[in-house]
mmCIF file with all atom_site columns, C-alpha atoms in Angstrom:
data_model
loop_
_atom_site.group_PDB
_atom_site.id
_atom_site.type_symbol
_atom_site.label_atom_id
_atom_site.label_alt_id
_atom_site.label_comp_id
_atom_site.label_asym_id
_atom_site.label_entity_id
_atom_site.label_seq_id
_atom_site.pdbx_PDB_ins_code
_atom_site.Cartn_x
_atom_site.Cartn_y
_atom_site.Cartn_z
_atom_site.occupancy
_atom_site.B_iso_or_equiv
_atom_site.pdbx_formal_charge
_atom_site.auth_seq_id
_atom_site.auth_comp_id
_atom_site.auth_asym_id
_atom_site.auth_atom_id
_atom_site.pdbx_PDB_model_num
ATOM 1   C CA . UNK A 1 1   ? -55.772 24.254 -141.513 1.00 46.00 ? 1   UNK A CA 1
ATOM 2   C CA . UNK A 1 2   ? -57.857 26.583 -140.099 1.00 51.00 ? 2   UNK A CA 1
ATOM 3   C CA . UNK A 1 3   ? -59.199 25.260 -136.636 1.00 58.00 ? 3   UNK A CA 1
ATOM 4   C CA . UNK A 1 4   ? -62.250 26.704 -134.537 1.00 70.00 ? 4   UNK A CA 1
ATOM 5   C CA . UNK A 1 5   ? -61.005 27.320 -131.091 1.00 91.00 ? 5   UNK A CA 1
ATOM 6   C CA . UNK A 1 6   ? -62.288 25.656 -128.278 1.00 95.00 ? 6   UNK A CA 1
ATOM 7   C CA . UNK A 1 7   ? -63.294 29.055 -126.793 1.00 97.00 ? 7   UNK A CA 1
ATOM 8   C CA . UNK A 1 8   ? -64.860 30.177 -129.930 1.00 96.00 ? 8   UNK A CA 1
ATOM 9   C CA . UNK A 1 9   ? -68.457 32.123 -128.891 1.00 95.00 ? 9   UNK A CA 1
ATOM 10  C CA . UNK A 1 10  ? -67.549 32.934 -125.317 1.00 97.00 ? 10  UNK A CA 1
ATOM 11  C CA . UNK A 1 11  ? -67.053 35.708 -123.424 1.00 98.00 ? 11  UNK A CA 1
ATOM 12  C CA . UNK A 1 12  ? -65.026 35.206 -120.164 1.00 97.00 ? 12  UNK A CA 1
ATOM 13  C CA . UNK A 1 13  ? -64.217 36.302 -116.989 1.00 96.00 ? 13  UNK A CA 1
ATOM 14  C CA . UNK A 1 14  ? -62.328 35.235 -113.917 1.00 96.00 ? 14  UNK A CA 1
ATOM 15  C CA . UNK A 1 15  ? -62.412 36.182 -109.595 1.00 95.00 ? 15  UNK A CA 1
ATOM 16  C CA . UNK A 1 16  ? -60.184 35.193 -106.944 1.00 94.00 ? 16  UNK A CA 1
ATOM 17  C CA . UNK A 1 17  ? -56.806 34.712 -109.190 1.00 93.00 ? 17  UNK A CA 1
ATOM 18  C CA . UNK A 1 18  ? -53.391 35.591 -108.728 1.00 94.00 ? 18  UNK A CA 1
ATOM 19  C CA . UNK A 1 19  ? -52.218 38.070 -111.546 1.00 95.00 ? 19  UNK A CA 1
ATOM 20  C CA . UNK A 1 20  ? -50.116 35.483 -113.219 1.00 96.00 ? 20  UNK A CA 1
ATOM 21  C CA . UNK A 1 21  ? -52.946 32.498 -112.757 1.00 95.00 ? 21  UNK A CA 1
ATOM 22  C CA . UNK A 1 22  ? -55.362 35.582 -114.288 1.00 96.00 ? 22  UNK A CA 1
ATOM 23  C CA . UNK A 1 23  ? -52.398 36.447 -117.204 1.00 97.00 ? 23  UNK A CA 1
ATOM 24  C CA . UNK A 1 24  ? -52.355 33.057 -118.240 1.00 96.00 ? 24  UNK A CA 1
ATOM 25  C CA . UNK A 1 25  ? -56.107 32.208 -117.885 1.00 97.00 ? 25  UNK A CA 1
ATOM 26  C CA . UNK A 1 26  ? -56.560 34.761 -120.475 1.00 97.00 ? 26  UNK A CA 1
ATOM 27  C CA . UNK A 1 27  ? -54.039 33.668 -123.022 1.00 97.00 ? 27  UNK A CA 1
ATOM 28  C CA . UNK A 1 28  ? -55.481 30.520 -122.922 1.00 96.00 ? 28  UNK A CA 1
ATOM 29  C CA . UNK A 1 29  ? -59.197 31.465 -123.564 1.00 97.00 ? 29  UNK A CA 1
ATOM 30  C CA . UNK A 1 30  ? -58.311 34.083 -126.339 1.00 96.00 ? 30  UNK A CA 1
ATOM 31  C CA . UNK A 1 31  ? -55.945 31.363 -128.044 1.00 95.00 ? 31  UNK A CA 1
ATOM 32  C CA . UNK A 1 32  ? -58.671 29.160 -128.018 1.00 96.00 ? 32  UNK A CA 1
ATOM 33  C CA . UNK A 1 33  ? -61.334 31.668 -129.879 1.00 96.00 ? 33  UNK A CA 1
ATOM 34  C CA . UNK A 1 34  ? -62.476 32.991 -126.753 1.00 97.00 ? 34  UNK A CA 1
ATOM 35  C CA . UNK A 1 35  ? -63.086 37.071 -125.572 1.00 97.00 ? 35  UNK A CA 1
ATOM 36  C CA . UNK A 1 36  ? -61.446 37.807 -122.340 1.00 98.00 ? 36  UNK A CA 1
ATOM 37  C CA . UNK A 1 37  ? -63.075 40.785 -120.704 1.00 97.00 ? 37  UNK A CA 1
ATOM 38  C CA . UNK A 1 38  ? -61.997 42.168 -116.850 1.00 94.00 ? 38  UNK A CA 1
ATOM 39  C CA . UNK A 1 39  ? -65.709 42.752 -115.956 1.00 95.00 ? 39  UNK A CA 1
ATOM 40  C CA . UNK A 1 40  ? -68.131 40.381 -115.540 1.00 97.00 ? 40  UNK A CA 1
ATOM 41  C CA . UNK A 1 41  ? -71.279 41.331 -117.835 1.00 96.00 ? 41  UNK A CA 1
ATOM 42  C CA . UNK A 1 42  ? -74.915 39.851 -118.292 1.00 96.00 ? 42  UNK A CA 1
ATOM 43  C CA . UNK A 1 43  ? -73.681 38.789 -121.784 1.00 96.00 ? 43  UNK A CA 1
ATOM 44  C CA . UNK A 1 44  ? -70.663 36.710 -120.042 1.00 97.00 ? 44  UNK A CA 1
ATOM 45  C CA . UNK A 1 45  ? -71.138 33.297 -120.915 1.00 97.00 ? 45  UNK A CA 1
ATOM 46  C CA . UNK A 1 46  ? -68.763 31.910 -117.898 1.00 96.00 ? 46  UNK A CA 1
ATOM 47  C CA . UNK A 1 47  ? -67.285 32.749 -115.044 1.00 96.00 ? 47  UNK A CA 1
ATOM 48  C CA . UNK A 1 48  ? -64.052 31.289 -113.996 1.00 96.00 ? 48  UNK A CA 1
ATOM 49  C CA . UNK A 1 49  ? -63.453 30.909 -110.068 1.00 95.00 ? 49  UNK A CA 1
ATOM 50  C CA . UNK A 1 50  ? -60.739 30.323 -108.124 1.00 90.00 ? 50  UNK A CA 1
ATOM 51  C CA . UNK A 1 51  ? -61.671 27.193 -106.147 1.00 85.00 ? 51  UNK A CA 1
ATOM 52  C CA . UNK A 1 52  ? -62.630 27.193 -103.699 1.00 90.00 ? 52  UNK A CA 1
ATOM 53  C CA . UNK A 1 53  ? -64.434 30.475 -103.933 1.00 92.00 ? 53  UNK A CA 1
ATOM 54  C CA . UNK A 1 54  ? -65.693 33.549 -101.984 1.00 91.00 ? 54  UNK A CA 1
ATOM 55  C CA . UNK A 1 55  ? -69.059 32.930 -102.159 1.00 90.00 ? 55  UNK A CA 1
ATOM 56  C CA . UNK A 1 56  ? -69.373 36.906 -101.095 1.00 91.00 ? 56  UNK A CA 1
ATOM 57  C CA . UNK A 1 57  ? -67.623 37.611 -103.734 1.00 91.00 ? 57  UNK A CA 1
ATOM 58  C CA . UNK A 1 58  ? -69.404 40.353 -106.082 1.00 94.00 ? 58  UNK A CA 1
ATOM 59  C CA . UNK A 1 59  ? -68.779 38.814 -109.455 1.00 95.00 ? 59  UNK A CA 1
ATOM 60  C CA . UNK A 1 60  ? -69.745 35.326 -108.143 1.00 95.00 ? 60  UNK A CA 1
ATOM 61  C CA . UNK A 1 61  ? -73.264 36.939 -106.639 1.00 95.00 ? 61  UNK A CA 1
ATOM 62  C CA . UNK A 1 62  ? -73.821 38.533 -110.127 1.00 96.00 ? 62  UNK A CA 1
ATOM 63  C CA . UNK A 1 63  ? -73.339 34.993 -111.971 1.00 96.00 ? 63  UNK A CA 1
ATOM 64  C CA . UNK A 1 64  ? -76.068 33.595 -109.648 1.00 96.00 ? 64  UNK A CA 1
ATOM 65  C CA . UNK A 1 65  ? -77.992 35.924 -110.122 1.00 97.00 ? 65  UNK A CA 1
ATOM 66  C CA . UNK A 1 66  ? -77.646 36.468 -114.405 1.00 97.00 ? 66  UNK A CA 1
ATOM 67  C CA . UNK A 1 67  ? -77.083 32.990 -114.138 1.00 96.00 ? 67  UNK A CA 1
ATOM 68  C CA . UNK A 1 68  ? -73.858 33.228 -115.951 1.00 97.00 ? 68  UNK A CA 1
ATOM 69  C CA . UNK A 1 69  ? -72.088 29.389 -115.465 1.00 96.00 ? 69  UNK A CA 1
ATOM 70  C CA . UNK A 1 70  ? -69.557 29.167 -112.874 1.00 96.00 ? 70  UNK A CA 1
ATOM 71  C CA . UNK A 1 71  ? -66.431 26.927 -113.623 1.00 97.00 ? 71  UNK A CA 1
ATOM 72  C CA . UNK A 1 72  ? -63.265 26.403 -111.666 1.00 96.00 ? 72  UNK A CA 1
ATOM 73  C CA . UNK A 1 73  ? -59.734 27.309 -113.736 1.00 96.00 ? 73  UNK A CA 1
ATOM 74  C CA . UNK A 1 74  ? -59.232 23.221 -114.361 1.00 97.00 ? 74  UNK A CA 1
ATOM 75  C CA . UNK A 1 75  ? -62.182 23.816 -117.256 1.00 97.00 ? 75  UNK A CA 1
ATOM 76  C CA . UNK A 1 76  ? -60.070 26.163 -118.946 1.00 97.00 ? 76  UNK A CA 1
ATOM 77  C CA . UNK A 1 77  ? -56.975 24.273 -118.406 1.00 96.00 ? 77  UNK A CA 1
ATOM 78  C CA . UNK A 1 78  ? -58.834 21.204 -120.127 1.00 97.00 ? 78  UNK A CA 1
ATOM 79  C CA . UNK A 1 79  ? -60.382 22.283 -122.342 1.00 97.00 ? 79  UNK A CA 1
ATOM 80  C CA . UNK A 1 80  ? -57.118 23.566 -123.648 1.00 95.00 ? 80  UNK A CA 1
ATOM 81  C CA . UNK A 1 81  ? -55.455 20.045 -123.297 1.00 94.00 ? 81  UNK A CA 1
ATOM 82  C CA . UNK A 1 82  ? -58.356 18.547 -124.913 1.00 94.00 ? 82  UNK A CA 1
ATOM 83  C CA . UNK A 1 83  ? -58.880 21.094 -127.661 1.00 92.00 ? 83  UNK A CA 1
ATOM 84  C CA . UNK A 1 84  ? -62.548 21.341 -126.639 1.00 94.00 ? 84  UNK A CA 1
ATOM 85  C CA . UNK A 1 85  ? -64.940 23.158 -124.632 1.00 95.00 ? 85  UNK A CA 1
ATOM 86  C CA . UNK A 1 86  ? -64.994 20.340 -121.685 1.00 96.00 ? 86  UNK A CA 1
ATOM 87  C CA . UNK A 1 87  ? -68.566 19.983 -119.810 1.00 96.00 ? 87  UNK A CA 1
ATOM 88  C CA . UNK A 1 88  ? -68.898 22.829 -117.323 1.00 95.00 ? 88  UNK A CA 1
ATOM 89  C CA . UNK A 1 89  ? -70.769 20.434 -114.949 1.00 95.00 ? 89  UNK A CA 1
ATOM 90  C CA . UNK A 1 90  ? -67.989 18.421 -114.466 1.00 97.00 ? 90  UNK A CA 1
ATOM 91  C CA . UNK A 1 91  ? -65.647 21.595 -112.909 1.00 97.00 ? 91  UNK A CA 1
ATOM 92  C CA . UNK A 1 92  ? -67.839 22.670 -110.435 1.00 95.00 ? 92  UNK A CA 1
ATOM 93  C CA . UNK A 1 93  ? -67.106 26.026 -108.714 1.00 94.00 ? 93  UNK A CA 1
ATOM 94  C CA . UNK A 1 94  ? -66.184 24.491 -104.626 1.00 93.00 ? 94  UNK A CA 1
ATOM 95  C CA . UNK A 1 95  ? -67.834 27.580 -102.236 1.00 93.00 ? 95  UNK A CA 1
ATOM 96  C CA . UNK A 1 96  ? -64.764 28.663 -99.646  1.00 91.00 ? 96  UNK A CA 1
ATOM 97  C CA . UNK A 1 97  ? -66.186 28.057 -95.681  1.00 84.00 ? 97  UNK A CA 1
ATOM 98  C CA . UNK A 1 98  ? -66.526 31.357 -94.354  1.00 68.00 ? 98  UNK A CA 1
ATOM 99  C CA . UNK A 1 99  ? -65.383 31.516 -90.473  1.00 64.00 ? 99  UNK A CA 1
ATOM 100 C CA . UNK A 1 100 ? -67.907 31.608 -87.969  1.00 57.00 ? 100 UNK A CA 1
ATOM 101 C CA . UNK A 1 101 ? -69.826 34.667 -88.254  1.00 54.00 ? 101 UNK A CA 1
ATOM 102 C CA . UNK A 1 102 ? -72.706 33.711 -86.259  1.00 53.00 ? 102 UNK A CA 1
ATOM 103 C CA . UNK A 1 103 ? -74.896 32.399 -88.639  1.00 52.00 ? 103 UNK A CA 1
ATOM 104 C CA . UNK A 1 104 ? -75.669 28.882 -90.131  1.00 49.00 ? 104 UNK A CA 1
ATOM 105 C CA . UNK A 1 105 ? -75.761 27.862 -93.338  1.00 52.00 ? 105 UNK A CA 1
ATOM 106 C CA . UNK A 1 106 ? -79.240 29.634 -93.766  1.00 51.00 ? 106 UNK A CA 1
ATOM 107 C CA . UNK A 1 107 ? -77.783 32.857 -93.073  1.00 51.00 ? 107 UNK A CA 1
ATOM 108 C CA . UNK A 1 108 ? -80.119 32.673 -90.032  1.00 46.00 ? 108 UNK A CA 1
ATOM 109 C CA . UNK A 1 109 ? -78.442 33.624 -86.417  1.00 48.00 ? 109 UNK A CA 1
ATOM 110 C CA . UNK A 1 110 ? -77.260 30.325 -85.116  1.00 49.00 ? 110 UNK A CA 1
ATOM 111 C CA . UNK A 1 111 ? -79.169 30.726 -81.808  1.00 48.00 ? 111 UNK A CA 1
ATOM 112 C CA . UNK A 1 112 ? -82.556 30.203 -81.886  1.00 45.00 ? 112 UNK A CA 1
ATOM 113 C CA . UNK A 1 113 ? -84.948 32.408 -79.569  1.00 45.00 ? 113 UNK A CA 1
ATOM 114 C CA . UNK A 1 114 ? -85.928 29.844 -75.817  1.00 47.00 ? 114 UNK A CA 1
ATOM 115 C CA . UNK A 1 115 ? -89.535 30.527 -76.933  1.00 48.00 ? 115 UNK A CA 1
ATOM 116 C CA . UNK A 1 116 ? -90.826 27.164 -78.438  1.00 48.00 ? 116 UNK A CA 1
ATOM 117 C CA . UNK A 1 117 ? -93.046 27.753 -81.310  1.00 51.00 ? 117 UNK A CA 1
ATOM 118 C CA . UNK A 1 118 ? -95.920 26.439 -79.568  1.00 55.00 ? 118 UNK A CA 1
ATOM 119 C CA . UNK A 1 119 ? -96.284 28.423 -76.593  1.00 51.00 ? 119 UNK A CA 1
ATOM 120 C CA . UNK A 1 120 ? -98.551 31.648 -76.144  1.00 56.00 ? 120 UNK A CA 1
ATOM 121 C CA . UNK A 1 121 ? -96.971 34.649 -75.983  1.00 57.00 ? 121 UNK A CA 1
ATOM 122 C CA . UNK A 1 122 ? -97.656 36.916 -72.560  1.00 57.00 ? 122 UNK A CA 1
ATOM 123 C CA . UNK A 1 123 ? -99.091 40.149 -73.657  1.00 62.00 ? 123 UNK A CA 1
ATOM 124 C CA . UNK A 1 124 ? -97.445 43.772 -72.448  1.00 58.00 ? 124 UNK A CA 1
#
């Protein structure tokens, strides 16, 4: 009885996990068909994130931007349980709050300049 994993066709990666959550994050995915690999590559077909996540972290800025999919570990745990590669939509990848830095959520400084838009500038 030869049985497709549910991993079968992906390449994998993981950021922000303890050694033994990491360990046994990769048994799971190459049991299930899967290719582990440390590094996260353009050819990666997931990335698994501890949630929530560093969203300064450098493998989770390289996903967004090869737009590799981001999962949390419960994916992998499920799709285990399940015997099936569960819907990565459903685990989404929860962004960690970073303390106050002195910007806002734009990444824009926090305090905007007294000028009002509106008004004339005095020239030198």
């Amino acid at each position: 009885g030869y049985r497709v994993g549910c991993f079968a066709g992906l390449k994998v990666t993981v950021t922000g996990m303890t050694i033994p959550e990491r360990s046994a994050l990769r048994e799971a995915i190459t049991k299930g068909g899967g290719i582990f690999v440390p590094m996260l590559t353009k050819d990666c077909t997931e990335l698994v994130c501890i949630s929530p996540c560093d969203p300064g972290s450098k493998k989770y800025k390289m996903a967004i931007t090869w737009k590799v999919p981001t999962v949390n570990k419960q994916w992998v745990l499920d799709s285990t349980n399940q015997l099936a590669m569960q819907d990565e939509k459903r685990y989404p990848v929860v962004l960690a709050v970073p303390q106050s830095t002195g910007t806002g959520a734009t990444g824009l400084p926090k305090q905007q300049t007294s000028r009002s838009a509106g008004t004339p500038q005095p020239s030198a």
